[in-house]
Amino acid sequence: MVRTLRIEGFSVTDRPISTPTTKFGGRPVWLTDPQWPISAAWDRPMRFVAQIELGPVIGAAGHGKVAYVFVTHADHEEDFFDPDIIDPDGGENAVIIQPGGDHAGPVRPLTTGPGLYGVDGAQVEFTLNLRPADEPAPMTDEELEALPSADRDGCIELIDGDKIGGTPLFFQGDEWPDGGPWRLLLQLDSNWVPFHLNLGSSPRLFAFVSEDGTRGRLLVQDS
């Protein structure tokens, strides 16, 4: 079994969070020097989505480390979308890890930049309501399909939904990024969250972290 933290809900913060705890929106609370990733195609700062403590995801290798998730994204009411946002190597998303992370893309030492916003365009910040749970270990498509239908449906139900850590539920094949092995950092159905995050038509975001806690990747599957 694999440990996960199910995202049961998002709670709006009363004041800006200034500690490196798991959260969505606001500003990143950097552990070392700021490393704000820059869009490869547009030369503009990516939008900060979340910061996630790595200890609960990868254990001892993640203690004292935080992963910062970014995507290239439009401002409120801006007509702009880059389809390369789905590609872990497309230069339009980033998972920055501190301290000691390795990120190949361009970054700038910015302390402020684009963050999450609501439907009215106002900046938003959330803590998470998390519930620990256990899930089946990752399986290939072939292994999943080989299960009896009741077992397969039960497995899919267990690994579905928004969560931190655990087993990814791909719906377009086993699309692990190159260069693994990887652990799931975040699984998020972005059309059903209390903020605006345009990742496609019916997208699911997957962020990953290396087992040694030094590298991250992000991809989106969209139906």
mmCIF file of C-alpha atoms in Angstrom, residues 4-223:
data_model
loop_
_atom_site.group_PDB
_atom_site.id
_atom_site.type_symbol
_atom_site.label_atom_id
_atom_site.label_comp_id
_atom_site.label_asym_id
_atom_site.label_seq_id
_atom_site.Cartn_x
_atom_site.Cartn_y
_atom_site.Cartn_z
ATOM 1 C CA THR A 4 -1.652 9.498 0.494
ATOM 2 C CA LEU A 5 -3.235 12.683 1.798
ATOM 3 C CA ARG A 6 -6.700 13.133 0.302
ATOM 4 C CA ILE A 7 -7.669 16.755 -0.345
ATOM 5 C CA GLU A 8 -11.050 17.010 1.376
ATOM 6 C CA GLY A 9 -11.388 20.750 0.842
ATOM 7 C CA PHE A 10 -9.745 24.168 0.506
ATOM 8 C CA SER A 11 -9.966 26.802 3.258
ATOM 9 C CA VAL A 12 -9.478 30.493 2.476
ATOM 10 C CA THR A 13 -6.756 32.038 4.628
ATOM 11 C CA ASP A 14 -7.435 35.028 6.876
ATOM 12 C CA ARG A 15 -3.940 36.438 6.370
ATOM 13 C CA PRO A 16 -0.984 35.654 4.075
ATOM 14 C CA ILE A 17 0.866 32.463 4.988
ATOM 15 C CA SER A 18 4.512 33.171 5.776
ATOM 16 C CA THR A 19 5.727 29.668 6.666
ATOM 17 C CA PRO A 20 6.812 26.902 4.236
ATOM 18 C CA THR A 21 3.719 24.774 4.855
ATOM 19 C CA THR A 22 1.562 23.106 2.218
ATOM 20 C CA LYS A 23 -0.804 25.622 0.605
ATOM 21 C CA PHE A 24 -2.315 26.777 -2.689
ATOM 22 C CA GLY A 25 -2.013 30.336 -3.990
ATOM 23 C CA GLY A 26 -0.577 33.405 -2.372
ATOM 24 C CA ARG A 27 3.173 33.823 -2.679
ATOM 25 C CA PRO A 28 5.795 31.080 -2.424
ATOM 26 C CA VAL A 29 7.613 31.006 0.889
ATOM 27 C CA TRP A 30 11.106 30.201 -0.321
ATOM 28 C CA LEU A 31 13.465 28.169 1.825
ATOM 29 C CA THR A 32 16.548 29.512 0.041
ATOM 30 C CA ASP A 33 17.054 32.164 -2.640
ATOM 31 C CA PRO A 34 13.978 32.788 -4.829
ATOM 32 C CA GLN A 35 13.862 30.716 -8.039
ATOM 33 C CA TRP A 36 10.779 31.917 -9.932
ATOM 34 C CA PRO A 37 10.554 29.906 -13.186
ATOM 35 C CA ILE A 38 10.160 31.718 -16.500
ATOM 36 C CA SER A 39 8.104 30.615 -19.506
ATOM 37 C CA ALA A 40 10.388 29.332 -22.257
ATOM 38 C CA ALA A 41 8.230 30.688 -25.086
ATOM 39 C CA TRP A 42 6.888 33.902 -23.579
ATOM 40 C CA ASP A 43 9.716 35.083 -21.297
ATOM 41 C CA ARG A 44 7.229 35.843 -18.519
ATOM 42 C CA PRO A 45 7.063 34.536 -14.956
ATOM 43 C CA MET A 46 4.956 31.405 -14.563
ATOM 44 C CA ARG A 47 1.951 31.440 -12.234
ATOM 45 C CA PHE A 48 2.505 30.060 -8.739
ATOM 46 C CA VAL A 49 0.014 27.285 -7.969
ATOM 47 C CA ALA A 50 1.080 25.597 -4.741
ATOM 48 C CA GLN A 51 3.845 24.692 -2.328
ATOM 49 C CA ILE A 52 3.916 21.199 -0.845
ATOM 50 C CA GLU A 53 5.991 19.822 2.011
ATOM 51 C CA LEU A 54 7.909 16.782 0.796
ATOM 52 C CA GLY A 55 8.280 14.841 4.052
ATOM 53 C CA PRO A 56 4.785 13.283 3.875
ATOM 54 C CA VAL A 57 5.358 12.397 0.195
ATOM 55 C CA ILE A 58 8.791 10.751 0.143
ATOM 56 C CA GLY A 59 9.673 10.295 3.810
ATOM 57 C CA ALA A 60 13.148 10.995 5.181
ATOM 58 C CA ALA A 61 14.535 12.228 1.849
ATOM 59 C CA GLY A 62 11.924 14.982 1.869
ATOM 60 C CA HIS A 63 12.229 16.205 5.451
ATOM 61 C CA GLY A 64 12.846 19.943 5.487
ATOM 62 C CA LYS A 65 12.150 20.281 1.751
ATOM 63 C CA VAL A 66 9.338 21.969 -0.159
ATOM 64 C CA ALA A 67 8.203 21.578 -3.787
ATOM 65 C CA TYR A 68 6.846 24.680 -5.536
ATOM 66 C CA VAL A 69 4.438 24.132 -8.448
ATOM 67 C CA PHE A 70 4.133 26.633 -11.325
ATOM 68 C CA VAL A 71 2.420 26.804 -14.731
ATOM 69 C CA THR A 72 2.380 29.298 -17.588
ATOM 70 C CA HIS A 73 -1.060 30.875 -17.298
ATOM 71 C CA ALA A 74 -3.058 33.901 -18.391
ATOM 72 C CA ASP A 75 -3.964 36.854 -16.214
ATOM 73 C CA HIS A 76 -7.625 37.432 -15.395
ATOM 74 C CA GLU A 77 -9.663 38.098 -18.583
ATOM 75 C CA GLU A 78 -6.531 37.706 -20.740
ATOM 76 C CA ASP A 79 -7.057 35.658 -23.913
ATOM 77 C CA PHE A 80 -4.002 33.430 -23.649
ATOM 78 C CA PHE A 81 -3.311 29.692 -23.376
ATOM 79 C CA ASP A 82 -0.127 27.775 -24.177
ATOM 80 C CA PRO A 83 -0.801 24.113 -25.057
ATOM 81 C CA ASP A 84 2.749 23.175 -24.038
ATOM 82 C CA ILE A 85 1.563 23.479 -20.437
ATOM 83 C CA ILE A 86 0.744 19.743 -20.578
ATOM 84 C CA ASP A 87 4.310 18.653 -21.427
ATOM 85 C CA PRO A 88 6.797 17.956 -18.596
ATOM 86 C CA ASP A 89 9.606 19.071 -20.919
ATOM 87 C CA GLY A 90 7.777 21.839 -22.794
ATOM 88 C CA GLY A 91 9.147 24.746 -20.757
ATOM 89 C CA GLU A 92 5.691 25.924 -19.649
ATOM 90 C CA ASN A 93 5.450 24.333 -16.222
ATOM 91 C CA ALA A 94 7.871 23.731 -13.380
ATOM 92 C CA VAL A 95 8.294 21.983 -10.051
ATOM 93 C CA ILE A 96 11.022 23.764 -8.078
ATOM 94 C CA ILE A 97 12.442 21.979 -5.020
ATOM 95 C CA GLN A 98 14.283 23.661 -2.155
ATOM 96 C CA PRO A 99 16.786 23.222 -0.698
ATOM 97 C CA GLY A 100 19.128 21.368 -3.017
ATOM 98 C CA GLY A 101 16.820 21.011 -6.005
ATOM 99 C CA ASP A 102 17.919 20.713 -9.610
ATOM 100 C CA HIS A 103 15.913 22.691 -12.203
ATOM 101 C CA ALA A 104 17.164 23.035 -15.773
ATOM 102 C CA GLY A 105 14.876 25.862 -16.925
ATOM 103 C CA PRO A 106 15.346 29.625 -16.594
ATOM 104 C CA VAL A 107 14.540 31.233 -13.238
ATOM 105 C CA ARG A 108 14.677 34.751 -11.790
ATOM 106 C CA PRO A 109 15.234 35.837 -8.160
ATOM 107 C CA LEU A 110 11.688 37.193 -7.795
ATOM 108 C CA THR A 111 9.940 37.345 -4.428
ATOM 109 C CA THR A 112 6.583 38.296 -5.976
ATOM 110 C CA GLY A 113 4.851 37.259 -9.169
ATOM 111 C CA PRO A 114 1.606 35.871 -10.601
ATOM 112 C CA GLY A 115 -0.454 33.746 -8.212
ATOM 113 C CA LEU A 116 -3.813 32.015 -8.175
ATOM 114 C CA TYR A 117 -6.961 34.082 -8.574
ATOM 115 C CA GLY A 118 -10.699 33.523 -8.258
ATOM 116 C CA VAL A 119 -13.435 33.945 -10.846
ATOM 117 C CA ASP A 120 -13.471 37.700 -10.146
ATOM 118 C CA GLY A 121 -9.733 38.025 -10.665
ATOM 119 C CA ALA A 122 -8.898 38.613 -6.996
ATOM 120 C CA GLN A 123 -5.780 36.899 -5.647
ATOM 121 C CA VAL A 124 -6.550 33.898 -3.429
ATOM 122 C CA GLU A 125 -4.710 31.676 -0.957
ATOM 123 C CA PHE A 126 -5.840 28.401 0.632
ATOM 124 C CA THR A 127 -4.809 25.915 3.252
ATOM 125 C CA LEU A 128 -5.905 22.319 2.716
ATOM 126 C CA ASN A 129 -8.147 19.969 4.628
ATOM 127 C CA LEU A 130 -6.239 16.677 4.331
ATOM 128 C CA ARG A 131 -7.183 13.124 5.271
ATOM 129 C CA PRO A 132 -4.527 10.375 5.421
ATOM 130 C CA ALA A 133 -5.395 7.188 3.514
ATOM 131 C CA ASP A 134 -3.753 4.102 2.030
ATOM 132 C CA GLU A 135 -3.917 3.221 -1.665
ATOM 133 C CA PRO A 136 -2.822 0.342 -3.897
ATOM 134 C CA ALA A 137 0.715 0.602 -5.264
ATOM 135 C CA PRO A 138 1.104 1.838 -8.872
ATOM 136 C CA MET A 139 0.223 -0.652 -11.601
ATOM 137 C CA THR A 140 0.653 -0.602 -15.360
ATOM 138 C CA ASP A 141 -2.403 -0.365 -17.601
ATOM 139 C CA GLU A 142 -1.989 -4.051 -18.391
ATOM 140 C CA GLU A 143 -1.891 -5.033 -14.723
ATOM 141 C CA LEU A 144 -4.972 -2.968 -13.965
ATOM 142 C CA GLU A 145 -6.902 -4.379 -16.911
ATOM 143 C CA ALA A 146 -5.994 -7.910 -15.861
ATOM 144 C CA LEU A 147 -7.838 -7.546 -12.555
ATOM 145 C CA PRO A 148 -11.392 -8.876 -12.187
ATOM 146 C CA SER A 149 -13.824 -6.072 -12.995
ATOM 147 C CA ALA A 150 -14.939 -5.575 -9.374
ATOM 148 C CA ASP A 151 -11.329 -5.373 -8.162
ATOM 149 C CA ARG A 152 -10.412 -3.012 -10.975
ATOM 150 C CA ASP A 153 -13.333 -0.699 -10.222
ATOM 151 C CA GLY A 154 -12.471 -0.750 -6.528
ATOM 152 C CA CYS A 155 -8.839 0.098 -7.238
ATOM 153 C CA ILE A 156 -9.809 3.002 -9.503
ATOM 154 C CA GLU A 157 -12.169 4.358 -6.869
ATOM 155 C CA LEU A 158 -9.403 4.256 -4.255
ATOM 156 C CA ILE A 159 -6.852 6.189 -6.323
ATOM 157 C CA ASP A 160 -9.218 8.706 -7.929
ATOM 158 C CA GLY A 161 -9.559 12.322 -6.798
ATOM 159 C CA ASP A 162 -7.450 15.232 -5.613
ATOM 160 C CA LYS A 163 -4.562 14.292 -3.333
ATOM 161 C CA ILE A 164 -0.967 14.758 -2.262
ATOM 162 C CA GLY A 165 1.173 11.661 -2.724
ATOM 163 C CA GLY A 166 -0.174 8.216 -3.454
ATOM 164 C CA THR A 167 -0.788 6.449 -6.769
ATOM 165 C CA PRO A 168 -1.610 8.389 -9.948
ATOM 166 C CA LEU A 169 -4.804 7.590 -11.827
ATOM 167 C CA PHE A 170 -3.837 8.181 -15.441
ATOM 168 C CA PHE A 171 -6.596 8.068 -18.037
ATOM 169 C CA GLN A 172 -4.412 8.353 -21.163
ATOM 170 C CA GLY A 173 -1.894 5.581 -20.568
ATOM 171 C CA ASP A 174 0.986 5.238 -18.118
ATOM 172 C CA GLU A 175 2.476 8.661 -18.742
ATOM 173 C CA TRP A 176 5.241 8.757 -16.141
ATOM 174 C CA PRO A 177 7.810 11.437 -17.074
ATOM 175 C CA ASP A 178 11.202 10.333 -18.346
ATOM 176 C CA GLY A 179 14.118 10.167 -15.938
ATOM 177 C CA GLY A 180 12.412 8.422 -13.016
ATOM 178 C CA PRO A 181 11.772 6.701 -10.733
ATOM 179 C CA TRP A 182 9.166 9.214 -9.579
ATOM 180 C CA ARG A 183 6.711 9.562 -6.732
ATOM 181 C CA LEU A 184 3.376 11.295 -7.202
ATOM 182 C CA LEU A 185 3.455 14.733 -5.581
ATOM 183 C CA LEU A 186 0.029 16.089 -6.563
ATOM 184 C CA GLN A 187 -3.027 14.889 -8.469
ATOM 185 C CA LEU A 188 -5.612 17.604 -9.157
ATOM 186 C CA ASP A 189 -8.756 17.867 -11.278
ATOM 187 C CA SER A 190 -8.397 21.583 -11.862
ATOM 188 C CA ASN A 191 -11.921 22.235 -13.192
ATOM 189 C CA TRP A 192 -13.376 21.497 -9.747
ATOM 190 C CA VAL A 193 -11.370 23.755 -7.470
ATOM 191 C CA PRO A 194 -12.297 27.114 -5.831
ATOM 192 C CA PHE A 195 -9.902 29.106 -8.021
ATOM 193 C CA HIS A 196 -9.350 29.634 -11.741
ATOM 194 C CA LEU A 197 -6.722 27.308 -13.199
ATOM 195 C CA ASN A 198 -7.098 26.752 -16.946
ATOM 196 C CA LEU A 199 -5.165 23.632 -17.943
ATOM 197 C CA GLY A 200 -7.368 22.504 -20.824
ATOM 198 C CA SER A 201 -10.887 21.199 -21.451
ATOM 199 C CA SER A 202 -11.193 18.337 -18.917
ATOM 200 C CA PRO A 203 -7.699 18.245 -17.432
ATOM 201 C CA ARG A 204 -6.008 16.366 -14.637
ATOM 202 C CA LEU A 205 -2.721 17.739 -13.306
ATOM 203 C CA PHE A 206 0.000 15.347 -12.165
ATOM 204 C CA ALA A 207 3.121 16.635 -10.405
ATOM 205 C CA PHE A 208 5.970 14.271 -9.525
ATOM 206 C CA VAL A 209 9.102 14.338 -7.399
ATOM 207 C CA SER A 210 12.177 12.137 -7.594
ATOM 208 C CA GLU A 211 12.711 9.631 -4.800
ATOM 209 C CA ASP A 212 15.771 11.542 -3.574
ATOM 210 C CA GLY A 213 13.829 14.813 -3.394
ATOM 211 C CA THR A 214 15.978 16.760 -5.847
ATOM 212 C CA ARG A 215 13.918 16.931 -9.059
ATOM 213 C CA GLY A 216 10.310 17.540 -10.043
ATOM 214 C CA ARG A 217 8.151 17.236 -13.157
ATOM 215 C CA LEU A 218 4.587 18.192 -14.080
ATOM 216 C CA LEU A 219 2.253 16.965 -16.802
ATOM 217 C CA VAL A 220 -1.415 17.312 -17.679
ATOM 218 C CA GLN A 221 -3.701 14.717 -19.227
ATOM 219 C CA ASP A 222 -6.755 16.213 -20.952
ATOM 220 C CA SER A 223 -9.723 14.418 -22.483
#
